[in-house]
Amino acid sequence: MAAATGVHRRHWSGWRIGGSSHFVPLKVMHTSGGCAARSLSPGLSPAKRAPLVFLFLLLIDGALLAASATTDTILPGEGISGNETLVSKTGSFELGFFSPGPGIHYFLGVRLRNMGHSPTFWLGNRVVITDLPGASLEIFGGSLYIKQNGASLWWTPSPGGNVSSAAVAVLLDNGNLVVRDQRNSSLVLWQSFDYPGDALLPGARLGLDKDTGKNVSLTFKSFSHNGSLSVDVTRRNGFVLTTDGHANLGTFPDWMVSSQDNGSSLRLSHREGPNSTEFLQFHLGQVSLMRYSEPDPDANGTGGWAARWSFPPDCKSGGFFCGDFGACTSSGKCGCVDGFTPSFPIEWGLGYFVTGCSRSVPLSCESDGQTEHGDTFAPLDKLQGLPYNAQGEMAGTDEVCRAACRSKCYCIAYSYGHGCKLWYHKLYNLSLASRPPYSKIYLRLGTKLRNKNGLQTRGIALLVTGLICFASLILIISVLLWRFRRNSFAARKFEVEGPLVAYTYAQIKKATMNFSDKIGQGGFGSVFRGTLPGSTDIAVKNLKVLGEAEKQFRTEVQTVGAIQHNKLVRLLGFCVKGDRRLLVYEYMPNGSLDTHLFPEKSGPLSWNVRYQIALGIAKGLAYLHEECKDCIIHCDIKPENILLDAEFCPKIADFGMAKLLGREFNSALTTMRGTMGYLAPEWLSGLPITKKADVYSFGIVLFEIISGRRSTKMMQFGSHRYFPLYAAAQGRLLVHPGSGGR
């Protein structure tokens, strides 16, 4: 299908040559001996320069092929399936089957392209896809069909007439998926803008479309709540926000609205910049205008998604912002009243307070049907007015009013001041006042039924106290035994790790002169220079804490400790003492590659050295991928993890994120690991990770070796560029001007 439709396939199987269908795997034969480059002279013979140029052309050709193999149209009788995507003409949006997160089913949707965490602006009727390879989107007779293993799960209405056979599906540059006549593009038969879900892109209409009769509104549905956002035809730029049946009226500011059709509908203003995009989002009782700006390196990397406007901005604006039994504090934050906790703690923690609060202890009448005893009424004072949903009751005193509420199990609060008022079932729109006048209500709370037998109650209390004391004693003894045995147990676990030396902490402390010569700092700890007896220079990595650092320690010992190669940094030994984890490596005098590729003071590397460094890295990867007993995926190839010896021979280091896979590849990586800017597309798309992920990272490093510039800082006319596409378009400008190459 890819050959017919030209859709973009997100598969990385190697590098394509000349547009042919054959893939060339990147594999470098290992040669014995040391580094071939012993001279730092800038000259390089044509015979040695040819392989480097060949690798460079392969990377450019692969990037050009990926850029050209895209289309925005599905022709009659065709479609997309699996990982294929439909891409708008300018490359801003893509349509495909996406997953909201690991382990979650797939949905057909439209989202921003080339963004790792893009929102989904449209979902195909929220149809759940459980088998991605068997999923497809096709067009027949003017209707779109979502299919799974040949069975239709959802389809758009048939337009009928002669135009049906000539209808095509097109993803426009504004994110709108349309079905239109192939011969007359102005004849639109169906569009996703009429079914926006919970997001509205600029140019989309909200409200009644008089041409189609379609009344467009935003909707939100979850397992706990649902709501809608619709146009209020009685007010200019007005809208009605409804959450769980509670309505809240609001008004869009004039700068957000580009046009309004006599109050029946309106369109958002298109205010996108060259490095930003906007959309309207409705989620859990709040509507927000979200803007994405690309990170600005001149502003400490600030950027990403941010709300430019929200309604309601906080709980002081009224409405159903804090949900049932939630109260708005004087600072504009929501909180649960006494005796209640958040109904959905995760959503509450994310700031979606409309989910409200639930009782910590149920009412007695709800459990045993008794209304005369068991429940109490606690005062809730310093309120700013009374809640709205009150019911009047004839009562002459406070006691009579309280008794009237107690007699009804569904009565949850009462107030007696200006007459008797009762509240049934739910309590919302509570707001705490910062200054007088104050209002007060009495909230009904459940209490545990008292045991009538006092001796029995006392006996139970003594028994519980004794059990707690005994359990505490056992816990203290267990902790002491665990701490006593931990050091020796941890050390014994690593005594069998092949030829590695188990150093004592005192030996390493002496070799590093009490860790006085710090030569590096990483995400998991610091690196110190030292000298072993016999004048052997070493580098000691002191891991900071347990947790992730413990995983890195075990991975390095089990991976690097079992292999030996002249293009891999050699692990000499380790140390385990209490919470301390230390790794001892051979010392590399010239440090990491990044300090020479992107120097602040020293001159650039010659072409001869660059070539030998690139070749050495490739040899190291070829050994890890092809020559070891198990295929080892490094997962974090970048200049910082390439160390250089005294003769500028490269060695791959830092195997803390490495993964061993059997030759049958019967398992796949699922947890993202690596460094942004060097991650292969498989990491972001949820595809299985193989050794090709390392090849992609090496390709980015190869670009940096050639250009002498960071891939993540490539800029042109103030906008970020994807490094492979920049290299494809500006290949000659990519070469570092001071490297001696032409």
PDB file of N, CA and C in Angstrom, residues 256-294:
ATOM      1  N   MET A 256      -9.696  36.729  20.766  1.00  0.00           N
ATOM      2  CA  MET A 256      -9.699  35.301  20.460  1.00  0.00           C
ATOM      3  C   MET A 256     -10.643  34.942  19.326  1.00  0.00           C
ATOM      4  N   VAL A 257     -11.586  35.832  18.973  1.00  0.00           N
ATOM      5  CA  VAL A 257     -12.648  35.514  18.017  1.00  0.00           C
ATOM      6  C   VAL A 257     -12.403  36.277  16.727  1.00  0.00           C
ATOM      7  N   SER A 258     -12.348  35.560  15.603  1.00  0.00           N
ATOM      8  CA  SER A 258     -12.128  36.208  14.312  1.00  0.00           C
ATOM      9  C   SER A 258     -13.430  36.592  13.639  1.00  0.00           C
ATOM     10  N   SER A 259     -14.508  35.832  13.859  1.00  0.00           N
ATOM     11  CA  SER A 259     -15.800  36.144  13.241  1.00  0.00           C
ATOM     12  C   SER A 259     -16.913  35.495  14.036  1.00  0.00           C
ATOM     13  N   GLN A 260     -18.115  36.114  13.973  1.00  0.00           N
ATOM     14  CA  GLN A 260     -19.288  35.584  14.656  1.00  0.00           C
ATOM     15  C   GLN A 260     -20.498  35.773  13.759  1.00  0.00           C
ATOM     16  N   ASP A 261     -21.249  34.704  13.555  1.00  0.00           N
ATOM     17  CA  ASP A 261     -22.382  34.704  12.633  1.00  0.00           C
ATOM     18  C   ASP A 261     -23.671  34.967  13.400  1.00  0.00           C
ATOM     19  N   ASN A 262     -23.952  36.256  13.656  1.00  0.00           N
ATOM     20  CA  ASN A 262     -25.184  36.664  14.346  1.00  0.00           C
ATOM     21  C   ASN A 262     -25.408  35.889  15.645  1.00  0.00           C
ATOM     22  N   GLY A 263     -24.331  35.603  16.333  1.00  0.00           N
ATOM     23  CA  GLY A 263     -24.443  34.930  17.621  1.00  0.00           C
ATOM     24  C   GLY A 263     -24.638  33.437  17.539  1.00  0.00           C
ATOM     25  N   SER A 264     -24.854  32.878  16.321  1.00  0.00           N
ATOM     26  CA  SER A 264     -25.117  31.442  16.228  1.00  0.00           C
ATOM     27  C   SER A 264     -23.842  30.614  16.203  1.00  0.00           C
ATOM     28  N   SER A 265     -22.737  31.191  15.762  1.00  0.00           N
ATOM     29  CA  SER A 265     -21.474  30.463  15.719  1.00  0.00           C
ATOM     30  C   SER A 265     -20.331  31.462  15.735  1.00  0.00           C
ATOM     31  N   LEU A 266     -19.135  30.967  16.012  1.00  0.00           N
ATOM     32  CA  LEU A 266     -17.946  31.811  16.016  1.00  0.00           C
ATOM     33  C   LEU A 266     -16.736  30.977  15.643  1.00  0.00           C
ATOM     34  N   ARG A 267     -15.675  31.670  15.214  1.00  0.00           N
ATOM     35  CA  ARG A 267     -14.410  31.027  14.864  1.00  0.00           C
ATOM     36  C   ARG A 267     -13.294  31.640  15.688  1.00  0.00           C
ATOM     37  N   LEU A 268     -12.314  30.808  16.044  1.00  0.00           N
ATOM     38  CA  LEU A 268     -11.154  31.315  16.765  1.00  0.00           C
ATOM     39  C   LEU A 268     -10.246  32.085  15.826  1.00  0.00           C
ATOM     40  N   SER A 269      -9.596  33.112  16.371  1.00  0.00           N
ATOM     41  CA  SER A 269      -8.622  33.873  15.601  1.00  0.00           C
ATOM     42  C   SER A 269      -7.367  33.041  15.412  1.00  0.00           C
ATOM     43  N   HIS A 270      -6.786  33.108  14.225  1.00  0.00           N
ATOM     44  CA  HIS A 270      -5.570  32.356  13.913  1.00  0.00           C
ATOM     45  C   HIS A 270      -4.373  33.229  14.230  1.00  0.00           C
ATOM     46  N   ARG A 271      -3.730  32.973  15.385  1.00  0.00           N
ATOM     47  CA  ARG A 271      -2.634  33.820  15.861  1.00  0.00           C
ATOM     48  C   ARG A 271      -1.327  33.041  15.955  1.00  0.00           C
ATOM     49  N   GLU A 272      -1.161  32.052  15.101  1.00  0.00           N
ATOM     50  CA  GLU A 272       0.061  31.257  15.142  1.00  0.00           C
ATOM     51  C   GLU A 272       1.249  32.063  14.630  1.00  0.00           C
ATOM     52  N   GLY A 273       2.399  31.869  15.255  1.00  0.00           N
ATOM     53  CA  GLY A 273       3.635  32.467  14.798  1.00  0.00           C
ATOM     54  C   GLY A 273       4.494  31.440  14.096  1.00  0.00           C
ATOM     55  N   PRO A 274       5.694  31.838  13.642  1.00  0.00           N
ATOM     56  CA  PRO A 274       6.570  30.879  12.945  1.00  0.00           C
ATOM     57  C   PRO A 274       7.040  29.749  13.836  1.00  0.00           C
ATOM     58  N   ASN A 275       7.040  29.971  15.162  1.00  0.00           N
ATOM     59  CA  ASN A 275       7.535  28.936  16.080  1.00  0.00           C
ATOM     60  C   ASN A 275       6.485  28.556  17.117  1.00  0.00           C
ATOM     61  N   SER A 276       5.197  28.778  16.824  1.00  0.00           N
ATOM     62  CA  SER A 276       4.181  28.499  17.833  1.00  0.00           C
ATOM     63  C   SER A 276       2.896  28.058  17.164  1.00  0.00           C
ATOM     64  N   THR A 277       2.017  27.435  17.944  1.00  0.00           N
ATOM     65  CA  THR A 277       0.690  27.064  17.482  1.00  0.00           C
ATOM     66  C   THR A 277      -0.257  27.124  18.656  1.00  0.00           C
ATOM     67  N   GLU A 278      -1.576  27.286  18.378  1.00  0.00           N
ATOM     68  CA  GLU A 278      -2.570  27.450  19.429  1.00  0.00           C
ATOM     69  C   GLU A 278      -3.750  26.522  19.179  1.00  0.00           C
ATOM     70  N   PHE A 279      -4.480  26.188  20.250  1.00  0.00           N
ATOM     71  CA  PHE A 279      -5.747  25.494  20.121  1.00  0.00           C
ATOM     72  C   PHE A 279      -6.545  25.685  21.403  1.00  0.00           C
ATOM     73  N   LEU A 280      -7.866  25.509  21.301  1.00  0.00           N
ATOM     74  CA  LEU A 280      -8.766  25.644  22.443  1.00  0.00           C
ATOM     75  C   LEU A 280      -9.005  24.259  23.030  1.00  0.00           C
ATOM     76  N   GLN A 281      -8.809  24.112  24.340  1.00  0.00           N
ATOM     77  CA  GLN A 281      -8.944  22.814  25.007  1.00  0.00           C
ATOM     78  C   GLN A 281     -10.015  22.895  26.086  1.00  0.00           C
ATOM     79  N   PHE A 282     -10.896  21.899  26.124  1.00  0.00           N
ATOM     80  CA  PHE A 282     -11.929  21.800  27.152  1.00  0.00           C
ATOM     81  C   PHE A 282     -11.689  20.516  27.925  1.00  0.00           C
ATOM     82  N   HIS A 283     -11.462  20.670  29.242  1.00  0.00           N
ATOM     83  CA  HIS A 283     -11.120  19.488  30.037  1.00  0.00           C
ATOM     84  C   HIS A 283     -11.581  19.686  31.471  1.00  0.00           C
ATOM     85  N   LEU A 284     -12.435  18.793  31.944  1.00  0.00           N
ATOM     86  CA  LEU A 284     -12.836  18.743  33.346  1.00  0.00           C
ATOM     87  C   LEU A 284     -13.223  20.108  33.910  1.00  0.00           C
ATOM     88  N   GLY A 285     -14.226  20.742  33.292  1.00  0.00           N
ATOM     89  CA  GLY A 285     -14.791  21.956  33.866  1.00  0.00           C
ATOM     90  C   GLY A 285     -14.050  23.225  33.565  1.00  0.00           C
ATOM     91  N   GLN A 286     -13.031  23.199  32.722  1.00  0.00           N
ATOM     92  CA  GLN A 286     -12.274  24.409  32.411  1.00  0.00           C
ATOM     93  C   GLN A 286     -11.923  24.419  30.931  1.00  0.00           C
ATOM     94  N   VAL A 287     -12.074  25.602  30.300  1.00  0.00           N
ATOM     95  CA  VAL A 287     -11.701  25.781  28.908  1.00  0.00           C
ATOM     96  C   VAL A 287     -10.489  26.704  28.870  1.00  0.00           C
ATOM     97  N   SER A 288      -9.474  26.331  28.062  1.00  0.00           N
ATOM     98  CA  SER A 288      -8.221  27.083  28.023  1.00  0.00           C
ATOM     99  C   SER A 288      -7.757  27.228  26.587  1.00  0.00           C
ATOM    100  N   LEU A 289      -7.131  28.372  26.293  1.00  0.00           N
ATOM    101  CA  LEU A 289      -6.451  28.567  25.020  1.00  0.00           C
ATOM    102  C   LEU A 289      -4.991  28.210  25.241  1.00  0.00           C
ATOM    103  N   MET A 290      -4.558  27.098  24.655  1.00  0.00           N
ATOM    104  CA  MET A 290      -3.208  26.597  24.851  1.00  0.00           C
ATOM    105  C   MET A 290      -2.320  27.040  23.690  1.00  0.00           C
ATOM    106  N   ARG A 291      -1.115  27.476  24.011  1.00  0.00           N
ATOM    107  CA  ARG A 291      -0.140  27.868  22.980  1.00  0.00           C
ATOM    108  C   ARG A 291       1.140  27.083  23.198  1.00  0.00           C
ATOM    109  N   TYR A 292       1.701  26.586  22.078  1.00  0.00           N
ATOM    110  CA  TYR A 292       2.995  25.903  22.125  1.00  0.00           C
ATOM    111  C   TYR A 292       4.042  26.791  21.480  1.00  0.00           C
ATOM    112  N   SER A 293       5.139  27.006  22.179  1.00  0.00           N
ATOM    113  CA  SER A 293       6.274  27.745  21.640  1.00  0.00           C
ATOM    114  C   SER A 293       7.502  26.861  21.713  1.00  0.00           C
ATOM    115  N   GLU A 294       8.297  26.871  20.640  1.00  0.00           N
ATOM    116  CA  GLU A 294       9.518  26.079  20.641  1.00  0.00           C
ATOM    117  C   GLU A 294      10.490  26.626  21.676  1.00  0.00           C
TER     118      GLU A 294
END
